[in-house]
mmCIF file of C-alpha atoms in Angstrom:
data_model
loop_
_atom_site.group_PDB
_atom_site.id
_atom_site.type_symbol
_atom_site.label_atom_id
_atom_site.label_comp_id
_atom_site.label_asym_id
_atom_site.label_seq_id
_atom_site.Cartn_x
_atom_site.Cartn_y
_atom_site.Cartn_z
ATOM 1 C CA MET A 212 65.656 57.240 47.300
ATOM 2 C CA LYS A 213 66.084 53.589 46.364
ATOM 3 C CA CYS A 214 69.277 52.041 44.967
ATOM 4 C CA SER A 215 67.733 51.721 41.501
ATOM 5 C CA GLU A 216 66.815 55.421 41.570
ATOM 6 C CA PHE A 217 70.332 56.306 42.632
ATOM 7 C CA LEU A 218 71.681 54.371 39.672
ATOM 8 C CA HIS A 219 69.293 56.134 37.332
ATOM 9 C CA GLU A 220 70.595 59.514 38.498
ATOM 10 C CA LEU A 221 74.264 58.556 38.796
ATOM 11 C CA THR A 222 75.362 59.939 35.435
ATOM 12 C CA ASN A 223 73.566 63.236 36.014
ATOM 13 C CA TYR A 224 75.082 63.431 39.486
ATOM 14 C CA LEU A 225 78.638 62.818 38.278
ATOM 15 C CA ASP A 226 78.121 65.343 35.491
ATOM 16 C CA GLY A 227 76.888 67.937 37.991
ATOM 17 C CA VAL A 228 73.568 68.496 36.280
ATOM 18 C CA LEU A 229 71.150 67.314 38.980
ATOM 19 C CA ASP A 230 68.614 69.711 40.404
ATOM 20 C CA GLU A 231 69.247 70.626 44.041
ATOM 21 C CA LYS A 232 66.400 68.564 45.501
ATOM 22 C CA THR A 233 67.414 65.326 43.777
ATOM 23 C CA LYS A 234 71.065 65.972 44.611
ATOM 24 C CA VAL A 235 70.253 66.247 48.323
ATOM 25 C CA GLU A 236 68.189 63.045 48.170
ATOM 26 C CA LEU A 237 70.978 61.235 46.363
ATOM 27 C CA GLU A 238 73.659 62.387 48.804
ATOM 28 C CA ASN A 239 71.426 61.388 51.679
ATOM 29 C CA HIS A 240 71.146 57.922 50.129
ATOM 30 C CA LEU A 241 74.943 57.743 49.766
ATOM 31 C CA SER A 242 75.400 58.654 53.407
ATOM 32 C CA TRP A 243 73.872 55.388 54.576
ATOM 33 C CA CYS A 244 74.062 52.987 51.585
ATOM 34 C CA HIS A 245 77.629 51.722 51.437
ATOM 35 C CA ASN A 246 77.228 49.799 48.165
ATOM 36 C CA CYS A 247 75.949 52.827 46.300
ATOM 37 C CA TYR A 248 78.662 54.969 47.861
ATOM 38 C CA VAL A 249 81.305 52.562 46.556
ATOM 39 C CA VAL A 250 79.718 52.439 43.101
ATOM 40 C CA CYS A 251 79.598 56.218 42.947
ATOM 41 C CA ASP A 252 83.141 56.694 44.191
ATOM 42 C CA THR A 253 84.756 54.044 41.998
ATOM 43 C CA THR A 254 82.808 55.148 38.915
ATOM 44 C CA LYS A 255 84.153 58.629 39.488
ATOM 45 C CA LYS A 256 87.664 57.203 39.791
ATOM 46 C CA THR A 257 87.141 55.203 36.596
ATOM 47 C CA ILE A 258 86.380 58.382 34.678
ATOM 48 C CA GLU A 259 89.344 60.210 36.215
ATOM 49 C CA ILE A 260 91.776 57.399 35.466
ATOM 50 C CA TYR A 261 90.757 57.283 31.813
ATOM 51 C CA ARG A 262 90.759 61.046 31.511
ATOM 52 C CA ASP A 263 94.307 61.260 32.861
ATOM 53 C CA SER A 264 95.599 58.152 31.137
ATOM 54 C CA GLN A 265 96.995 59.649 27.921
ATOM 55 C CA LEU A 266 95.993 56.433 26.265
ATOM 56 C CA TYR A 267 96.637 56.460 22.523
ATOM 57 C CA GLU A 268 98.699 59.608 22.266
ATOM 58 C CA LEU A 269 99.809 60.405 18.759
ATOM 59 C CA PRO A 270 103.631 60.188 18.578
ATOM 60 C CA GLU A 271 105.223 63.374 17.219
ATOM 61 C CA ASP A 272 106.967 61.718 14.252
ATOM 62 C CA LEU A 273 103.803 60.000 13.124
ATOM 63 C CA ARG A 274 101.901 63.199 13.705
ATOM 64 C CA GLY A 275 104.263 65.088 11.410
ATOM 65 C CA ARG A 276 103.948 62.470 8.691
ATOM 66 C CA LEU A 277 100.183 62.412 8.869
ATOM 67 C CA ARG A 278 99.934 66.171 8.751
ATOM 68 C CA SER A 279 102.251 66.437 5.745
ATOM 69 C CA ALA A 280 100.226 63.814 3.912
ATOM 70 C CA ILE A 281 96.952 65.549 4.711
ATOM 71 C CA MET A 282 98.207 68.975 3.665
ATOM 72 C CA ALA A 283 99.768 67.651 0.434
ATOM 73 C CA LYS A 284 96.454 66.109 -0.555
ATOM 74 C CA CYS A 285 94.570 69.274 0.360
ATOM 75 C CA GLN A 286 96.919 71.266 -1.892
ATOM 76 C CA GLN A 287 96.303 68.827 -4.756
ATOM 77 C CA GLN A 288 92.590 69.058 -4.232
ATOM 78 C CA LYS A 289 92.725 72.821 -4.255
ATOM 79 C CA LYS A 290 94.480 72.776 -7.637
ATOM 80 C CA ARG A 291 91.818 70.483 -9.028
ATOM 81 C CA GLY A 292 89.103 72.862 -7.924
ATOM 82 C CA PRO A 293 86.416 72.884 -5.249
ATOM 83 C CA GLN A 294 85.187 69.348 -5.859
ATOM 84 C CA SER A 295 84.146 67.096 -2.995
ATOM 85 C CA VAL A 296 86.389 64.183 -2.097
ATOM 86 C CA MET B 841 74.914 100.211 35.487
ATOM 87 C CA SER B 842 77.286 102.290 33.500
ATOM 88 C CA THR B 843 78.666 99.706 31.170
ATOM 89 C CA ILE B 844 76.855 98.271 28.252
ATOM 90 C CA GLN B 845 77.737 94.768 27.249
ATOM 91 C CA PRO B 846 78.713 94.611 23.610
ATOM 92 C CA ILE B 847 75.915 93.128 21.590
ATOM 93 C CA GLY B 848 76.396 89.460 21.040
ATOM 94 C CA ALA B 849 79.233 89.175 23.557
ATOM 95 C CA GLU B 850 78.164 85.640 24.332
ATOM 96 C CA LEU B 851 77.529 84.832 20.729
ATOM 97 C CA GLU B 852 81.022 85.605 19.580
ATOM 98 C CA PRO B 853 81.839 83.175 16.806
ATOM 99 C CA HIS B 854 84.115 80.284 17.708
ATOM 100 C CA PRO B 855 87.714 81.010 16.583
ATOM 101 C CA ASP B 856 87.507 78.014 14.246
ATOM 102 C CA VAL B 857 84.931 79.830 12.133
ATOM 103 C CA ALA B 858 87.540 82.402 11.108
ATOM 104 C CA LEU B 859 89.939 79.596 10.161
ATOM 105 C CA VAL B 860 87.249 77.789 8.211
ATOM 106 C CA ASN B 861 86.415 80.985 6.352
ATOM 107 C CA ARG B 862 90.069 81.509 5.469
ATOM 108 C CA VAL B 863 90.245 77.970 4.091
ATOM 109 C CA ARG B 864 87.078 78.575 2.101
ATOM 110 C CA ALA B 865 88.693 81.707 0.690
ATOM 111 C CA GLY B 866 91.593 79.582 -0.564
ATOM 112 C CA ASP B 867 94.107 79.828 2.288
ATOM 113 C CA VAL B 868 95.140 76.198 2.729
ATOM 114 C CA SER B 869 97.587 77.075 5.522
ATOM 115 C CA ALA B 870 94.628 77.917 7.737
ATOM 116 C CA TYR B 871 93.583 74.300 7.399
ATOM 117 C CA ASP B 872 96.973 73.255 8.741
ATOM 118 C CA GLU B 873 96.077 75.106 11.932
ATOM 119 C CA LEU B 874 92.854 73.155 12.237
ATOM 120 C CA VAL B 875 94.715 69.901 11.655
ATOM 121 C CA ARG B 876 97.285 70.758 14.344
ATOM 122 C CA LYS B 877 94.535 71.704 16.726
ATOM 123 C CA TYR B 878 92.540 68.515 16.428
ATOM 124 C CA ASP B 879 94.724 65.722 15.018
ATOM 125 C CA ARG B 880 95.564 64.277 18.435
ATOM 126 C CA LYS B 881 91.943 64.197 19.498
ATOM 127 C CA VAL B 882 90.785 62.626 16.246
ATOM 128 C CA PHE B 883 93.532 60.030 16.513
ATOM 129 C CA ARG B 884 92.525 59.090 20.065
ATOM 130 C CA ILE B 885 88.868 58.761 19.115
ATOM 131 C CA ALA B 886 89.724 56.717 16.010
ATOM 132 C CA GLN B 887 92.045 54.432 17.940
ATOM 133 C CA HIS B 888 89.429 53.883 20.616
ATOM 134 C CA ILE B 889 86.805 52.912 18.058
ATOM 135 C CA THR B 890 88.957 50.824 15.716
ATOM 136 C CA GLN B 891 91.356 49.490 18.366
ATOM 137 C CA ASN B 892 93.961 49.392 15.633
ATOM 138 C CA ARG B 893 96.706 51.922 15.115
ATOM 139 C CA GLU B 894 96.971 51.696 11.340
ATOM 140 C CA ASP B 895 93.236 52.039 10.966
ATOM 141 C CA ALA B 896 93.339 55.025 13.294
ATOM 142 C CA GLU B 897 96.027 56.668 11.142
ATOM 143 C CA ASP B 898 93.873 56.129 8.058
ATOM 144 C CA VAL B 899 90.863 57.560 9.846
ATOM 145 C CA VAL B 900 92.780 60.719 10.758
ATOM 146 C CA GLN B 901 93.780 61.271 7.141
ATOM 147 C CA GLU B 902 90.412 60.400 5.677
ATOM 148 C CA ALA B 903 88.457 62.470 8.182
ATOM 149 C CA PHE B 904 90.542 65.601 7.612
ATOM 150 C CA LEU B 905 90.444 65.175 3.839
ATOM 151 C CA LYS B 906 86.727 64.597 3.830
ATOM 152 C CA ALA B 907 86.172 67.618 6.041
ATOM 153 C CA TYR B 908 88.328 69.695 3.713
ATOM 154 C CA GLY B 909 86.514 68.501 0.616
ATOM 155 C CA ASN B 910 83.116 69.122 2.170
ATOM 156 C CA LEU B 911 83.861 72.341 3.965
ATOM 157 C CA ASN B 912 81.119 74.105 2.048
ATOM 158 C CA GLN B 913 78.602 71.886 3.802
ATOM 159 C CA PHE B 914 79.792 72.881 7.250
ATOM 160 C CA GLN B 915 77.164 74.981 8.987
ATOM 161 C CA GLU B 916 78.623 77.795 11.034
ATOM 162 C CA GLN B 917 76.109 77.415 13.841
ATOM 163 C CA SER B 918 77.652 74.059 14.753
ATOM 164 C CA LYS B 919 81.206 73.673 16.009
ATOM 165 C CA PHE B 920 83.825 72.637 13.486
ATOM 166 C CA TYR B 921 85.238 70.137 15.972
ATOM 167 C CA THR B 922 81.897 68.402 16.555
ATOM 168 C CA TRP B 923 81.362 68.239 12.797
ATOM 169 C CA LEU B 924 84.848 66.800 12.319
ATOM 170 C CA VAL B 925 84.262 64.225 15.071
ATOM 171 C CA ARG B 926 81.083 63.096 13.348
ATOM 172 C CA ILE B 927 83.018 62.508 10.125
ATOM 173 C CA ALA B 928 85.820 60.717 11.999
ATOM 174 C CA VAL B 929 83.409 58.450 13.907
ATOM 175 C CA ASN B 930 81.719 57.443 10.661
ATOM 176 C CA GLU B 931 85.072 56.722 9.027
ATOM 177 C CA ALA B 932 86.161 54.663 12.031
ATOM 178 C CA LEU B 933 82.919 52.664 12.032
ATOM 179 C CA MET B 934 83.401 51.986 8.320
ATOM 180 C CA LYS B 935 86.818 50.553 9.114
ATOM 181 C CA LEU B 936 85.238 48.244 11.675
ATOM 182 C CA ARG B 937 82.610 47.148 9.176
ATOM 183 C CA ARG B 938 85.272 46.305 6.628
ATOM 184 C CA ARG B 939 87.099 44.255 9.207
ATOM 185 C CA ARG B 940 83.960 42.443 10.323
ATOM 186 C CA PRO B 941 81.982 42.134 7.116
ATOM 187 C CA GLU B 942 79.816 39.346 8.491
ATOM 188 C CA ARG B 943 78.219 41.758 10.915
ATOM 189 C CA MET B 944 77.113 45.296 10.332
ATOM 190 C CA VAL B 945 78.681 47.458 12.968
ATOM 191 C CA SER B 946 76.560 50.316 14.121
ATOM 192 C CA LEU B 947 76.220 52.359 17.235
ATOM 193 C CA ASP B 948 72.925 50.629 17.882
ATOM 194 C CA GLU B 949 74.224 47.095 17.972
ATOM 195 C CA ASP B 950 74.623 46.977 21.715
ATOM 196 C CA ILE B 951 71.383 48.490 22.802
ATOM 197 C CA LYS B 952 69.787 45.228 23.822
ATOM 198 C CA THR B 953 71.054 45.276 27.399
ATOM 199 C CA GLU B 954 68.775 47.918 28.823
ATOM 200 C CA ASP B 955 68.528 46.669 32.383
ATOM 201 C CA ASP B 956 69.078 49.096 35.184
ATOM 202 C CA SER B 957 70.313 46.653 37.757
ATOM 203 C CA LEU B 958 73.117 47.455 40.134
ATOM 204 C CA PRO B 959 76.586 46.230 39.194
ATOM 205 C CA ARG B 960 77.239 42.657 40.207
ATOM 206 C CA GLU B 961 80.436 43.133 42.118
ATOM 207 C CA ILE B 962 80.607 45.938 44.570
ATOM 208 C CA ALA B 963 84.011 45.934 46.181
ATOM 209 C CA ASP B 964 85.891 49.021 47.159
ATOM 210 C CA TRP B 965 89.197 49.890 45.524
ATOM 211 C CA SER B 966 92.470 50.548 47.210
ATOM 212 C CA PRO B 967 93.062 54.275 47.823
ATOM 213 C CA ASN B 968 95.357 54.991 44.856
ATOM 214 C CA PRO B 969 94.752 52.038 42.595
ATOM 215 C CA GLU B 970 96.657 53.422 39.628
ATOM 216 C CA GLN B 971 99.824 53.590 41.702
ATOM 217 C CA GLN B 972 99.872 49.820 42.078
ATOM 218 C CA TYR B 973 101.054 49.567 38.495
ATOM 219 C CA THR B 974 103.723 51.083 36.305
ATOM 220 C CA GLN B 975 102.567 53.518 33.631
ATOM 221 C CA ALA B 976 102.969 50.836 30.965
ATOM 222 C CA GLU B 977 101.017 48.259 32.968
ATOM 223 C CA LEU B 978 98.289 50.747 33.705
ATOM 224 C CA ARG B 979 97.940 51.669 30.034
ATOM 225 C CA GLU B 980 97.714 47.989 29.154
ATOM 226 C CA ILE B 981 94.967 47.467 31.741
ATOM 227 C CA LEU B 982 92.983 50.523 30.627
ATOM 228 C CA SER B 983 93.352 49.622 26.984
ATOM 229 C CA LYS B 984 92.257 46.005 27.477
ATOM 230 C CA THR B 985 89.373 47.024 29.690
ATOM 231 C CA ILE B 986 87.939 49.549 27.283
ATOM 232 C CA GLN B 987 88.406 47.186 24.343
ATOM 233 C CA GLY B 988 85.929 44.848 26.003
ATOM 234 C CA LEU B 989 83.113 47.381 25.662
ATOM 235 C CA PRO B 990 80.840 47.292 22.614
ATOM 236 C CA PRO B 991 81.779 50.037 20.105
ATOM 237 C CA GLY B 992 78.677 52.108 20.834
ATOM 238 C CA PHE B 993 79.449 52.306 24.538
ATOM 239 C CA ARG B 994 83.148 52.846 23.986
ATOM 240 C CA THR B 995 82.539 55.704 21.608
ATOM 241 C CA VAL B 996 80.142 57.541 23.894
ATOM 242 C CA PHE B 997 82.502 57.131 26.847
ATOM 243 C CA VAL B 998 85.493 58.396 24.891
ATOM 244 C CA LEU B 999 83.760 61.436 23.450
ATOM 245 C CA ARG B 1000 82.069 62.383 26.687
ATOM 246 C CA ASP B 1001 84.517 61.419 29.417
ATOM 247 C CA VAL B 1002 87.929 61.326 27.745
ATOM 248 C CA GLU B 1003 87.591 64.093 25.158
ATOM 249 C CA GLY B 1004 85.202 66.168 27.253
ATOM 250 C CA LEU B 1005 82.458 66.844 24.716
ATOM 251 C CA SER B 1006 79.163 67.872 26.291
ATOM 252 C CA THR B 1007 76.253 65.448 26.234
ATOM 253 C CA GLU B 1008 74.612 67.542 23.507
ATOM 254 C CA GLU B 1009 77.795 67.646 21.417
ATOM 255 C CA THR B 1010 78.234 63.896 21.807
ATOM 256 C CA ALA B 1011 74.631 63.364 20.726
ATOM 257 C CA SER B 1012 75.167 65.601 17.719
ATOM 258 C CA ALA B 1013 78.469 63.970 16.737
ATOM 259 C CA LEU B 1014 76.966 60.490 16.951
ATOM 260 C CA GLU B 1015 73.534 61.438 15.608
ATOM 261 C CA LEU B 1016 71.921 60.022 18.738
ATOM 262 C CA SER B 1017 69.335 61.480 21.084
ATOM 263 C CA VAL B 1018 70.467 62.988 24.386
ATOM 264 C CA PRO B 1019 68.682 60.245 26.420
ATOM 265 C CA ALA B 1020 70.415 57.585 24.305
ATOM 266 C CA VAL B 1021 73.792 59.173 25.019
ATOM 267 C CA LYS B 1022 73.058 59.327 28.748
ATOM 268 C CA SER B 1023 71.881 55.733 28.845
ATOM 269 C CA ARG B 1024 74.966 54.460 27.028
ATOM 270 C CA LEU B 1025 77.258 56.609 29.093
ATOM 271 C CA LEU B 1026 75.880 55.155 32.315
ATOM 272 C CA ARG B 1027 76.303 51.617 31.061
ATOM 273 C CA ALA B 1028 79.784 52.297 29.730
ATOM 274 C CA ARG B 1029 80.899 53.870 32.991
ATOM 275 C CA LEU B 1030 79.467 51.039 35.088
ATOM 276 C CA GLN B 1031 80.926 48.315 32.890
ATOM 277 C CA LEU B 1032 84.362 49.912 32.941
ATOM 278 C CA ARG B 1033 84.148 50.362 36.691
ATOM 279 C CA ASP B 1034 83.190 46.722 37.080
ATOM 280 C CA ARG B 1035 86.069 45.526 34.922
ATOM 281 C CA LEU B 1036 88.678 47.821 36.418
ATOM 282 C CA GLY B 1037 87.638 46.605 39.864
ATOM 283 C CA ARG B 1038 89.231 43.262 39.056
ATOM 284 C CA PHE B 1039 92.596 44.996 38.963
ATOM 285 C CA PHE B 1040 92.122 47.708 41.511
ATOM 286 C CA GLN B 1041 90.271 46.120 44.396
ATOM 287 C CA LYS B 1042 93.162 44.036 45.608
ATOM 288 C CA ARG B 1043 96.723 44.948 46.266
ATOM 289 C CA GLU B 1044 98.527 42.454 44.088
ATOM 290 C CA SER B 1045 100.074 42.291 40.642
ATOM 291 C CA GLY B 1046 97.811 42.082 37.620
ATOM 292 C CA ASP B 1047 99.039 38.577 36.729
ATOM 293 C CA GLY B 1048 96.328 36.002 36.377
ATOM 294 C CA THR B 1049 93.513 38.487 36.643
ATOM 295 C CA LYS B 1050 93.255 39.437 32.958
#
């Protein structure tokens, strides 16, 4: 497997959807190609860091306000009948 | 084999379908449950796309109201959440368009860079890079880094990797093909990796590297 082929399969590899044969070839490539190993490892870390980051959490007070506003408007809409917004 | 699997065991309807049906039958409180279930996710997605908190708040409201008003169009074979995400993404993109009227913003705007070359900088990271920074600093770094991605890449990354939608669900929510989602996801992941490397490959404070 060449580096460009590794890159092509990287997303499938990280998502665990590679067929067994390609997976073995890719892991064999990673065992000797340091650059691709680093790319694979740090890309995986990138995903994990974002997944765990709790970036843009909705604060509880704002959440409450938004939900009240949404539900009040839904109630109004219901009274008006089943018209689209 | 003595046991017989109940027919349709795997095809059991998603619990949201029961809630949606209650709302359709006039029980507005069932909609409150759907809002509670998904408001945080919709907010995160909206904030990632618009990069603006007020816009994200608007998107949450508008998406839930639009979904409520159009509930009759929701097809039960798709997931309510994926359908809601599609509405929210469209609302968020509309916000971006209003803010940048000189340029139409679409998920296709950043498709020009289709090269499959290896990332430019390949330097290893320190073992626990996130621990080099305080929580606040780390959030700032992650936020700035992801803001630098074109909206189409950002959106795919957020739906797929942060919110955990499957590739097929992401494709459906964004009305893209599965190969298009995979291609954007790869580019988004590599670009983020590249940019985060500036902060994480060396053991020093983030000053001067932004």
